[in-house]
Structure formats: structure tokens, C-alpha cells
Coordinates of C-alpha atoms and ligand atoms in Angstrom, one line a residue:
M1070 CA -21.4 45.3 132.0
A1071 CA -21.5 46.8 128.4
T1072 CA -22.0 50.1 127.7
Y1073 CA -22.8 52.5 125.1
D1074 CA -22.8 55.5 123.5
L1075 CA -25.9 54.9 122.4
I1076 CA -28.8 52.0 122.2
V1077 CA -31.6 51.4 118.9
I1078 CA -34.2 49.2 120.5
G1079 CA -35.9 48.3 117.1
S1080 CA -34.2 47.4 113.4
G1081 CA -36.7 48.7 111.2
P1082 CA -35.4 51.5 108.2
G1083 CA -36.3 54.4 111.7
G1084 CA -33.5 51.9 113.3
Y1085 CA -31.2 50.7 111.3
V1086 CA -30.3 53.9 109.8
C1087 CA -29.8 55.1 112.7
A1088 CA -27.3 53.0 114.3
I1089 CA -25.3 52.9 111.3
R1090 CA -25.3 57.6 111.0
A1091 CA -24.0 57.6 114.4
A1092 CA -21.5 54.8 113.9
Q1093 CA -20.1 57.1 111.2
L1094 CA -19.6 59.5 113.6
G1095 CA -17.9 58.4 115.7
M1096 CA -20.0 56.5 118.6
K1097 CA -20.6 52.6 120.4
V1098 CA -24.0 51.9 119.3
A1099 CA -25.8 48.8 120.0
V1100 CA -29.2 47.7 118.6
V1101 CA -31.4 45.2 120.0
E1102 CA -34.6 43.6 118.0
K1103 CA -37.5 41.7 119.3
D1104 CA -37.7 38.9 115.8
K1105 CA -35.0 36.6 114.1
T1106 CA -34.2 38.8 111.3
F1107 CA -33.1 42.6 110.9
G1108 CA -35.0 45.4 108.7
G1109 CA -38.5 45.5 110.7
T1110 CA -42.1 45.8 109.3
C1111 CA -40.9 47.0 105.7
L1112 CA -37.9 44.7 105.2
N1113 CA -40.1 41.7 107.0
V1114 CA -43.6 42.2 106.0
G1115 CA -44.2 45.9 104.3
C1116 CA -42.9 48.1 102.0
I1117 CA -40.2 45.4 100.4
P1118 CA -41.9 41.5 99.9
S1119 CA -45.1 44.3 98.4
K1120 CA -43.8 45.1 96.4
A1121 CA -42.2 42.3 95.0
L1122 CA -45.3 41.2 94.4
L1123 CA -46.7 44.1 92.9
H1124 CA -44.0 44.5 90.5
A1125 CA -44.1 39.8 89.8
S1126 CA -48.0 39.9 89.2
E1127 CA -48.4 43.4 87.5
L1128 CA -46.1 41.9 84.7
Y1129 CA -47.8 38.7 84.8
E1130 CA -50.8 40.7 84.1
E1131 CA -48.9 42.2 81.2
A1132 CA -48.3 39.2 79.4
G1133 CA -51.5 37.5 79.8
H1134 CA -53.3 41.1 78.5
T1135 CA -50.1 43.2 76.6
F1136 CA -47.8 41.8 76.0
A1137 CA -50.1 40.6 72.8
R1138 CA -50.4 43.7 71.3
M1139 CA -46.4 44.6 72.0
G1140 CA -46.2 41.1 69.6
I1141 CA -45.1 38.6 71.8
M1142 CA -46.4 36.0 72.9
V1143 CA -46.1 33.9 75.0
G1144 CA -49.1 31.5 75.0
K1145 CA -50.9 30.3 77.7
L1146 CA -50.0 32.3 81.2
K1147 CA -50.5 30.1 84.2
L1148 CA -50.0 31.2 87.6
D1149 CA -46.9 29.2 90.2
L1150 CA -48.3 31.1 92.6
P1151 CA -45.8 29.2 95.1
A1152 CA -42.7 30.3 93.1
M1153 CA -44.0 34.3 93.1
M1154 CA -43.9 33.6 96.6
A1155 CA -40.2 31.8 96.6
F1156 CA -39.6 35.3 94.3
K1157 CA -40.8 37.7 97.3
D1158 CA -38.2 35.9 99.9
Q1159 CA -35.4 36.4 98.2
G1160 CA -35.7 39.8 97.8
V1161 CA -37.0 39.9 101.4
D1162 CA -33.7 37.4 101.8
G1163 CA -30.8 39.8 100.4
N1164 CA -32.4 42.5 102.0
V1165 CA -32.3 42.2 106.1
K1166 CA -29.2 40.2 104.7
G1167 CA -27.6 43.4 103.2
V1168 CA -28.9 45.4 106.6
A1169 CA -26.8 42.8 109.0
F1170 CA -24.5 43.2 107.0
L1171 CA -24.2 47.3 107.7
F1172 CA -23.9 46.2 111.1
R1173 CA -20.8 44.5 110.5
K1174 CA -19.1 46.7 107.9
N1175 CA -20.3 49.9 110.4
K1176 CA -19.6 48.0 113.9
V1177 CA -22.7 47.9 115.5
E1178 CA -22.6 45.8 118.2
T1179 CA -26.8 43.7 117.6
F1180 CA -28.5 41.8 120.3
L1181 CA -31.5 39.4 119.5
G1182 CA -34.0 40.1 122.8
T1183 CA -37.5 42.0 123.2
G1184 CA -35.9 45.0 125.2
R1185 CA -36.9 46.5 127.3
I1186 CA -35.9 50.3 129.4
A1187 CA -35.2 49.0 132.7
A1188 CA -34.5 53.0 133.5
P1189 CA -32.8 56.6 132.0
G1190 CA -29.2 54.6 130.5
R1191 CA -30.6 50.7 131.3
V1192 CA -31.1 49.0 129.4
E1193 CA -32.9 45.1 129.4
V1194 CA -33.2 42.7 126.7
T1195 CA -34.4 39.2 127.0
G1196 CA -33.3 36.8 124.3
A1197 CA -33.0 33.0 123.9
D1198 CA -30.7 31.8 126.3
G1199 CA -31.6 34.1 129.1
A1200 CA -31.2 38.7 129.8
Q1201 CA -28.8 41.1 130.0
V1202 CA -28.0 44.7 130.9
L1203 CA -26.8 46.3 128.3
E1204 CA -25.4 51.0 129.6
T1205 CA -26.1 53.8 127.4
K1206 CA -26.1 57.3 127.2
A1207 CA -28.5 57.6 124.9
I1208 CA -31.3 55.6 123.9
V1209 CA -33.1 55.4 120.2
I1210 CA -37.2 54.0 120.2
A1211 CA -37.9 53.3 116.9
T1212 CA -40.0 49.8 118.2
G1213 CA -42.5 51.2 114.4
S1214 CA -45.8 49.9 114.7
D1215 CA -48.5 47.4 114.7
V1216 CA -51.2 46.9 112.8
A1217 CA -54.5 47.9 114.1
R1218 CA -57.6 46.1 114.0
L1219 CA -61.3 46.0 113.7
D1220 CA -64.0 44.5 116.4
G1221 CA -66.3 41.5 115.2
V1222 CA -62.9 41.0 112.9
P1223 CA -60.3 38.4 114.4
I1224 CA -57.4 38.5 112.5
D1225 CA -56.0 34.7 112.2
E1226 CA -53.9 35.5 108.6
K1227 CA -55.5 32.4 106.5
R1228 CA -58.8 34.2 106.2
I1229 CA -59.1 37.1 107.8
V1230 CA -55.9 38.9 107.5
S1231 CA -53.6 41.5 107.5
S1232 CA -51.4 43.1 105.8
T1233 CA -48.6 40.1 106.2
G1234 CA -51.3 37.0 105.6
A1235 CA -52.3 38.8 102.7
I1236 CA -47.9 39.2 101.7
A1237 CA -48.6 34.9 101.7
L1238 CA -51.9 33.6 100.8
D1239 CA -51.0 29.9 99.2
R1240 CA -53.9 30.4 96.5
V1241 CA -54.8 33.7 94.8
P1242 CA -59.1 33.8 96.6
E1243 CA -61.3 33.4 94.5
R1244 CA -63.1 36.5 95.6
L1245 CA -60.8 38.9 98.8
L1246 CA -62.9 41.9 100.5
V1247 CA -60.1 43.8 101.7
I1248 CA -61.3 47.1 104.2
G1249 CA -59.7 50.5 103.7
A1250 CA -59.1 51.9 100.9
G1251 CA -55.5 53.5 102.1
V1252 CA -52.6 52.2 99.9
I1253 CA -51.5 48.9 101.9
G1254 CA -55.4 48.1 100.5
L1255 CA -55.2 49.4 96.7
E1256 CA -52.2 47.9 97.0
L1257 CA -52.4 44.1 98.1
G1258 CA -55.6 44.1 96.0
S1259 CA -54.0 45.4 93.2
V1260 CA -51.6 42.8 93.8
W1261 CA -53.6 39.3 94.3
R1262 CA -57.0 41.5 91.8
R1263 CA -53.7 40.4 88.7
L1264 CA -53.9 36.5 89.8
G1265 CA -57.5 36.2 89.2
S1266 CA -59.2 37.0 92.9
Q1267 CA -62.9 39.2 92.5
V1268 CA -62.0 42.6 94.3
T1269 CA -64.7 44.8 96.1
V1270 CA -62.6 47.4 99.1
V1271 CA -65.4 48.5 101.4
E1272 CA -64.0 52.6 102.8
F1273 CA -65.9 54.2 106.1
L1274 CA -65.5 57.7 104.1
D1275 CA -66.3 59.2 101.0
R1276 CA -63.6 58.4 99.0
I1277 CA -60.3 56.2 98.7
L1278 CA -57.0 57.5 99.5
P1279 CA -57.9 59.2 101.9
G1280 CA -55.1 62.1 102.3
M1281 CA -55.0 62.7 99.2
D1282 CA -55.7 65.5 96.1
N1283 CA -59.6 64.7 95.6
E1284 CA -58.8 64.9 92.4
V1285 CA -56.3 62.2 92.2
G1286 CA -58.5 60.3 94.7
K1287 CA -61.7 60.9 92.2
Q1288 CA -58.7 59.9 88.8
T1289 CA -58.1 56.7 89.9
Q1290 CA -60.6 55.6 92.1
R1291 CA -61.8 55.9 87.9
L1292 CA -59.4 53.3 86.6
F1293 CA -59.5 50.8 90.2
Q1294 CA -63.0 50.2 89.2
R1295 CA -61.4 50.0 85.5
Q1296 CA -59.2 47.8 86.2
G1297 CA -62.0 45.4 88.0
I1298 CA -62.5 46.7 91.3
T1299 CA -65.4 47.0 92.8
F1300 CA -65.4 49.9 95.7
K1301 CA -68.1 50.5 98.0
L1302 CA -67.9 53.3 100.0
S1303 CA -69.9 54.9 103.1
S1304 CA -69.7 51.9 104.2
K1305 CA -68.2 50.0 107.3
V1306 CA -67.3 46.1 108.3
A1307 CA -70.1 45.4 111.4
G1308 CA -68.4 42.0 111.3
V1309 CA -67.3 38.7 109.7
D1310 CA -69.1 35.5 110.3
A1311 CA -66.3 32.0 110.1
A1312 CA -68.5 29.3 110.8
G1313 CA -69.3 28.2 107.0
N1314 CA -67.0 27.3 103.9
K1315 CA -67.5 31.1 103.3
L1316 CA -67.3 34.8 105.3
K1317 CA -69.7 36.3 105.6
V1318 CA -68.7 39.6 106.2
A1319 CA -71.6 42.5 107.1
V1320 CA -71.3 46.0 106.3
E1321 CA -74.0 48.7 106.4
P1322 CA -73.5 52.4 105.8
A1323 CA -70.8 54.5 107.3
A1324 CA -73.9 56.0 108.4
G1325 CA -76.8 53.4 110.1
G1326 CA -78.9 51.7 108.4
A1327 CA -79.6 47.8 107.1
A1328 CA -76.5 46.1 106.8
E1329 CA -76.1 43.8 103.8
T1330 CA -74.2 40.1 103.5
I1331 CA -71.1 40.5 100.7
E1332 CA -69.1 35.8 100.8
A1333 CA -65.7 36.2 100.6
D1334 CA -62.7 33.8 100.2
V1335 CA -60.1 35.9 102.3
V1336 CA -61.1 39.6 104.4
L1337 CA -58.3 41.8 104.4
V1338 CA -58.0 44.4 107.4
A1339 CA -56.1 47.1 106.6
I1340 CA -57.2 50.1 108.9
G1341 CA -53.9 51.3 109.1
R1342 CA -50.8 50.7 112.0
V1343 CA -50.5 52.3 115.7
P1344 CA -47.7 52.4 117.4
Y1345 CA -46.8 49.7 119.2
T1346 CA -44.9 50.0 122.2
A1347 CA -45.4 46.4 124.4
G1348 CA -43.2 45.6 127.2
L1349 CA -41.1 48.4 126.8
G1350 CA -40.9 49.8 130.6
L1351 CA -42.4 53.3 128.9
E1352 CA -44.4 53.3 131.9
T1353 CA -41.0 52.0 134.3
V1354 CA -40.1 55.2 133.5
G1355 CA -42.5 57.5 132.1
V1356 CA -42.1 58.5 128.8
K1357 CA -45.5 60.1 127.9
T1358 CA -47.2 59.0 125.2
D1359 CA -50.2 60.8 123.8
A1360 CA -53.9 58.8 123.8
R1361 CA -53.5 57.8 120.2
G1362 CA -50.4 55.0 121.6
R1363 CA -47.6 57.6 119.9
I1364 CA -44.7 58.3 121.6
V1365 CA -44.6 62.2 122.4
V1366 CA -41.6 64.0 121.3
N1367 CA -39.9 66.9 121.0
H1368 CA -38.0 68.9 118.1
N1369 CA -34.6 67.3 119.0
F1370 CA -37.1 64.2 118.9
E1371 CA -36.3 62.6 122.2
T1372 CA -39.1 62.5 125.0
N1373 CA -40.0 64.1 127.6
V1374 CA -37.2 61.8 129.9
S1375 CA -33.6 63.0 129.6
D1376 CA -32.0 61.4 126.8
I1377 CA -34.6 58.8 125.7
F1378 CA -35.3 59.2 122.3
A1379 CA -38.2 58.6 119.7
I1380 CA -38.5 58.2 115.9
G1381 CA -39.8 56.1 113.1
D1382 CA -43.7 55.1 113.3
V1383 CA -43.6 54.7 116.8
I1384 CA -44.2 58.5 117.3
A1385 CA -46.3 60.8 114.9
G1386 CA -46.5 61.4 111.5
P1387 CA -47.2 60.2 107.8
M1388 CA -45.7 56.1 108.4
L1389 CA -43.4 56.2 105.8
A1390 CA -40.0 53.7 105.6
H1391 CA -38.3 56.8 104.0
R1392 CA -39.6 59.2 107.1
A1393 CA -38.4 56.8 109.3
E1394 CA -35.1 57.0 108.6
D1395 CA -34.5 60.6 107.9
E1396 CA -35.6 61.1 111.6
G1397 CA -32.8 58.1 112.1
I1398 CA -30.5 60.3 110.3
A1399 CA -31.2 63.6 111.8
V1400 CA -31.6 61.7 115.9
A1401 CA -27.4 60.8 116.2
E1402 CA -26.3 63.5 114.3
I1403 CA -28.3 65.4 116.9
L1404 CA -26.4 62.9 119.4
E1405 CA -23.1 64.5 118.0
G1406 CA -24.5 67.7 119.0
Q1407 CA -25.6 68.5 114.4
A1408 CA -28.5 70.2 113.8
G1409 CA -30.7 66.6 111.5
H1410 CA -33.2 67.7 110.9
V1411 CA -36.4 66.2 108.6
N1412 CA -37.9 69.0 106.2
Y1413 CA -41.7 67.6 106.6
D1414 CA -43.1 69.8 103.9
V1415 CA -40.8 67.4 101.1
I1416 CA -41.9 63.9 102.1
P1417 CA -42.9 61.9 98.6
N1418 CA -45.4 59.5 99.6
V1419 CA -45.6 56.9 97.1
V1420 CA -48.8 53.9 95.4
Y1421 CA -47.4 51.4 94.1
T1422 CA -50.3 50.4 92.0
Y1423 CA -51.4 50.2 88.7
P1424 CA -50.3 53.6 87.6
E1425 CA -48.5 54.3 90.4
I1426 CA -50.0 57.0 92.3
A1427 CA -47.1 59.5 94.3
S1428 CA -47.7 63.1 96.0
V1429 CA -45.9 65.8 98.0
G1430 CA -46.1 68.6 99.0
K1431 CA -49.4 70.4 100.3
T1432 CA -52.7 68.6 98.0
E1433 CA -55.3 71.6 96.7
E1434 CA -57.7 71.0 99.5
E1435 CA -54.9 72.0 102.0
L1436 CA -53.7 74.7 100.5
Q1437 CA -57.6 76.2 99.9
R1438 CA -57.6 75.4 104.1
A1439 CA -54.8 77.4 104.6
G1440 CA -56.1 80.5 102.7
V1441 CA -53.0 80.1 99.3
V1442 CA -53.3 81.5 96.7
Y1443 CA -52.2 79.0 93.8
N1444 CA -51.7 78.6 90.3
T1445 CA -52.6 74.9 88.8
G1446 CA -51.1 73.6 86.0
K1447 CA -51.7 70.3 84.5
F1448 CA -50.6 67.5 82.0
P1449 CA -51.9 64.7 81.0
F1450 CA -50.2 61.3 80.0
T1451 CA -51.8 61.0 76.2
A1452 CA -50.1 63.2 76.1
N1453 CA -47.0 62.4 76.4
G1454 CA -44.7 61.0 73.4
R1455 CA -42.9 58.4 75.4
A1456 CA -46.0 58.1 77.8
K1457 CA -47.5 57.0 73.6
A1458 CA -44.9 54.7 72.3
N1459 CA -45.3 52.3 76.1
M1460 CA -48.8 52.5 75.3
T1461 CA -49.5 53.4 79.8
T1462 CA -51.2 57.5 78.1
E1463 CA -53.4 56.3 82.0
G1464 CA -52.5 59.3 84.3
F1465 CA -51.7 63.4 84.4
V1466 CA -48.7 65.3 86.5
K1467 CA -50.7 68.1 89.1
I1468 CA -48.2 71.3 89.7
L1469 CA -50.2 73.7 92.2
A1470 CA -46.9 76.7 92.6
D1471 CA -48.0 79.9 94.7
A1472 CA -49.6 82.5 93.0
V1473 CA -46.7 85.1 94.2
T1474 CA -44.1 83.6 94.2
D1475 CA -44.0 81.2 92.0
R1476 CA -42.5 78.6 94.0
V1477 CA -44.3 75.2 94.3
L1478 CA -46.5 73.7 96.9
G1479 CA -47.7 70.5 95.6
V1480 CA -47.0 67.6 93.0
H1481 CA -48.9 64.8 92.0
I1482 CA -48.4 62.3 89.6
V1483 CA -51.2 60.2 88.9
G1484 CA -49.3 57.3 86.4
A1485 CA -46.2 54.8 85.7
D1486 CA -43.3 55.4 87.2
A1487 CA -45.5 58.7 89.1
G1488 CA -43.3 56.7 92.4
N1489 CA -39.6 57.9 90.7
M1490 CA -40.7 60.1 89.1
I1491 CA -41.7 61.8 92.5
A1492 CA -37.9 62.4 93.0
E1493 CA -37.3 65.3 90.8
A1494 CA -40.0 67.5 92.4
A1495 CA -39.1 66.7 96.2
I1496 CA -35.5 67.8 94.8
A1497 CA -37.0 71.2 93.5
M1498 CA -39.2 71.9 96.6
E1499 CA -37.2 71.0 98.5
F1500 CA -34.3 74.1 96.9
G1501 CA -37.1 76.5 96.9
A1502 CA -37.8 75.6 92.5
S1503 CA -40.3 77.2 91.4
S1504 CA -43.0 76.4 88.4
E1505 CA -40.8 78.5 85.6
D1506 CA -37.5 76.1 87.5
I1507 CA -38.7 73.1 86.8
A1508 CA -40.2 74.7 83.7
R1509 CA -36.7 76.3 81.6
T1510 CA -34.9 72.3 83.5
C1511 CA -34.3 71.0 80.3
H1512 CA -35.5 67.3 80.3
A1513 CA -34.4 64.7 78.0
H1514 CA -36.4 63.1 75.1
P1515 CA -38.4 61.0 75.0
T1516 CA -39.3 59.9 79.1
L1517 CA -41.9 60.2 81.0
P1518 CA -40.9 63.0 82.9
E1519 CA -41.2 65.7 80.8
A1520 CA -45.1 65.8 82.1
V1521 CA -43.8 67.1 85.0
K1522 CA -41.4 69.9 82.7
E1523 CA -44.6 70.4 80.6
A1524 CA -47.3 70.9 83.8
A1525 CA -45.2 73.5 85.4
L1526 CA -44.5 75.2 81.7
A1527 CA -48.9 74.4 82.2
V1528 CA -49.1 76.5 85.1
A1529 CA -48.6 79.3 83.5
K1530 CA -50.2 78.1 80.5
R1531 CA -47.7 77.9 78.1
A1532 CA -47.4 73.3 77.8
I1533 CA -46.3 73.5 74.0
H1534 CA -47.3 69.7 74.0
I1535 CA -51.7 70.1 74.5
Ligands
FAD2856 C1 -47.7 46.5 103.5 C2 -46.7 47.3 104.1 C3 -46.0 48.1 103.3 C4 -45.2 48.8 103.5 N1 -44.9 49.9 101.6 C5 -44.3 51.0 102.8 C6 -43.7 51.0 101.5 O1 -43.9 51.3 100.0 N2 -42.8 52.9 102.1 C7 -43.1 53.0 103.1 O2 -42.5 54.4 102.8 N3 -43.9 52.3 103.9 C8 -44.2 51.7 103.7 N4 -45.2 50.6 104.5 C9 -44.4 51.3 105.9 C10 -43.1 51.0 106.4 O3 -43.0 49.9 106.3 C11 -43.2 51.6 108.1 O4 -43.4 53.5 107.8 C12 -41.9 51.8 108.2 O5 -41.6 49.8 108.3 C13 -41.9 52.0 109.5 O6 -40.0 51.7 110.3 P1 -39.2 52.1 111.6 O7 -38.3 51.6 112.1 O8 -40.6 53.3 112.1 O9 -40.2 50.5 112.6 P2 -40.7 49.3 111.6 O10 -40.2 48.6 110.8 O11 -41.8 49.0 112.2 O12 -38.9 47.9 113.0 C14 -39.8 48.5 114.0 C15 -38.6 47.6 114.7 O13 -38.8 46.9 116.3 C16 -39.1 46.4 117.4 N5 -39.0 46.0 118.1 C17 -40.8 46.4 118.8 N6 -40.5 45.5 119.8 C18 -39.2 45.8 120.2 C19 -38.3 45.4 121.6 N7 -39.6 46.4 122.3 N8 -37.8 44.7 121.2 C20 -36.5 45.0 120.6 N9 -37.2 45.7 119.0 C21 -38.9 45.3 119.0 C22 -40.2 45.2 115.6 O14 -40.2 44.1 116.2 C23 -39.6 45.9 114.2 O15 -38.0 45.0 114.0 C24 -45.2 49.3 104.3 C25 -46.3 49.0 105.8 C26 -46.8 47.6 105.4 C27 -47.6 47.2 106.2

């Protein structure tokens, strides 16, 4: 029987990064993956393919609408959807092969099959060639998450799709109804709107992007509406009738009342994700889960059973690839006796729509609830030279800083390239920067991040360009 220091179950961003870091630290490591390719949700059906389609569809829209005003004439715009899907698949392929290469490079052994914890220190892998048992000192569960489903809306991945079906449609739906105004619904809704769909987003709450800063939600809703997306807030989908050519979606006020029927060609269910632990054998070894099915861990990512750890989407916390990666590194270092740590106060969150929406740290509402007194510095991209030159003036940077210490507590950016710009804020916050530290840091001109500096100046009411 093969014996390891560590077996990681699941090869998503949490699992594969954990395995590589553990191997770097000298451990003998194996990874068990039930899918045909490594990389998990993120590389196969999540972050990477959705961003490839967002990138391609954004350029398609620009070619149709904004190239001409820059003097670029492209003739009649034509969409080749199979080619765009092939572009997306190529991006996925390059990434999943990259993980396989990194496993080989770091001498991480891999087993394709479903992993089940047969006992502490024992993982049974059932693959195409039957079952085998591996022995290990420690186990890290990194089995990720699955699509959350809605009663009365059965997903067939053809007409009623999850994000997985929505990144692989074979034609542009005339009408797309998205259930859920969270990140995935808005990103994939944007892709299909740009390619020609009429998009309606139904959201149970009275706002889009729940959990993000209120002002960000309000302003971006207006921008998305201007682009042609229709929102039905405070509404819920009661069911979908799939009998005819068109799907008939029953939409009711969230508070109750008469339903209306909205017709659609495709319905995207994007109401969130749930932890995935099916077949893992958690009951056999007595690993505890919470009421929402998430594996319960302590501050060292260890479950209630010694030497069984869990990270990523399968435990509580924001379901984000970079957070899973950081937990993977932390747990590998903890296993090696180091002080592995994740700073949950500084986890950036990005929505890759146009404009992009990025945030790190606290929202205004969170600070108000906690009774923290703070100053706000805000700077619009309409006043940023580069944004004006590029004609990408939508959005703003908002910095929230402690009123007493001036320490930066939260940064929220709506604008072109916000996802790249938030890294500056994250580094500043990780180093405990004050808004004055950012304001006194020389920023290259002309760049969009100058708006971050100006927002920092605005905290002390001394922005220059507005
Ligand atoms: C459409 C979409 C877009 C997204 N975009 C972003 C984004 O832009 N940025 C971002 O940060 N996050 C994004 N996410 C979220 C991100 O994909 C997840 O947070 C991330 O993948 C979680 O990583 P993980 O390692 O915990 O789990 P996963 O990536 O889900 O990987 C888990 C792996 O475990 C395997 N597995 C499960 N059970 C077993 C078993 N018993 N035996 C063997 N293998 C098993 C699965 O097959 C899978 O490969 C997106 C998600 C979706 C759906």
C-alpha cells in the first residue's frame, strides 16, 4: 500500500496549490481528482472559461460600438460563436495542462478517481481501473462546491442551465432570464447581452450584488440598465414551464402576490453554490458539517477529526479561487509546523463585467453596523486623464479610512480594469497603510490607478483633479 505524508482530495485552486506547496516543503504528496482534468471548478467551468468569454464578448461589443469612434473601421460585425467557444476552450486547456505540468514538476503523484475517506489516514480511490487504498499521515479535503438548485426549476444544461451550461450554449438565446443578481449572474448575463440576447435578471433581494457596498450596487445597476439589462428586484421565480418552444417563467413579488409570466429561450440559475461532499465518507469518520453542509474547521483548517483538514469552497467563507489558494498554502505550511495564516480582512472580490467592480475590506454598511467612525474619499473616473483619453469614464474609486488612525479599512472600485487596480489597495491594507500613505505614493501618469491616489487624497479633502 502506497504511503504519503499528505493526500489532497480535489485538484481545484485550493487542492492543487496545497499539494504543490506541501511538495515544495518536502512532503510526499498525492492528489485525488474525480474529473478527467485537474483545476476544479475554477479552471474547467468557472473563473477561466467565464473570463475568456467576458474578454471575447467585450471586444466584440467594442468592435461593434466603440472602434469606429477611435477611427477603426471593421466592416459588418459578425459573430462566429463556435470559434468564440473554441477560444474559450483553448484557454481552459492551457490552464488545466499547466496544473498537470506543475504536479509533475513538483513530484506530486496523481490519482484519477473518486476519493473516499475510509478511515483516518486511509483514502480509497475508485477510478476506471477499480478501487485502491492509499495510506497517509494527513488528508486535506478540497472538494469545492456545486451549483445551488431551485425547486421547480430543474436544470437540464440545455434550456435551463447552470453556469456550466451557460458557458457552452451553442447559439445566442433571443431571451435569457437570469435568476440571481450576484457575480455569476451578472458576468454571464453580460456575456450573452453583448452577443445579442435580451437579458432579464430576477433577484429576490431589493438590490443587485448583495454583500457588496450599497453605493456600488446602486451605481452599477444603473450602468447595467443603460447597457440594456432589465432587473426585476424583490422578485422570485416560482417555477418554469418547459413544455412549449419558449420557457414560461413564473415570477412573483418576493413578499408574495400575483405572479407574472416571462418568456425566455434560456433560463440561467445563478443563485449561488453549495459545498460538495458527496461520496467523501464524512459520516464514516465522523467529520462534522454545519447546517449548510460546510465542513467545520478550526483556525488551523483542521476538522474535528485529527489530521483531516478542509479548505476552499467546502468550508465557510467567500467562495473565491484566490482565497482557496491561500488556504491551501496556509494548511501545507501548518502541516510543516509553520505559522500558516490567511488574512480574511484583505480578500479582494472582483466582478469582471464592464465596468469591472472590485472591492477589498469593509463596506460602508459593515463599518456603520460595527459603529466604526470613518472618513470617505471618492474620485470619479470622469476626472481621470487616462479614462478620459480612453473614453472609459464610468465609475469611481472609494476609500474608507478610520477617522481616528486614517488606516484604510475598505476600498471599492467601479471602472475599467478595477480588478487589476484592487491589488494596490490589497497590498496597502496588508501593510496597514493609511490613506495618507497611498496619497503620498507617486503614481505613474497617465494611468487609471491615479484615481486611487486621488481618492486617498480626497479622504483628507485635498484631491487635486476635482
Ligand atoms: C462560473 C463561475 C465563475 C467563477 N469565477 C470566479 C472568479 O472569477 N474568481 C474567483 O476567485 N472565483 C470564481 N469562481 C469561484 C471559484 O471557481 C471557486 O471559488 C474555486 O474553484 C474553489 O476552489 P476549490 O479548490 O475549493 O474547489 P473546486 O475548484 O470546486 O475544486 C474541487 C475539485 O474537487 C473534485 N472532487 C470533489 N469531490 C471529489 C472526490 N470525492 N474525489 C476526488 N475529487 C473530488 C472536483 O471534481 C473538483 O475538481 C467562479 C465560479 C463559477 C462557477
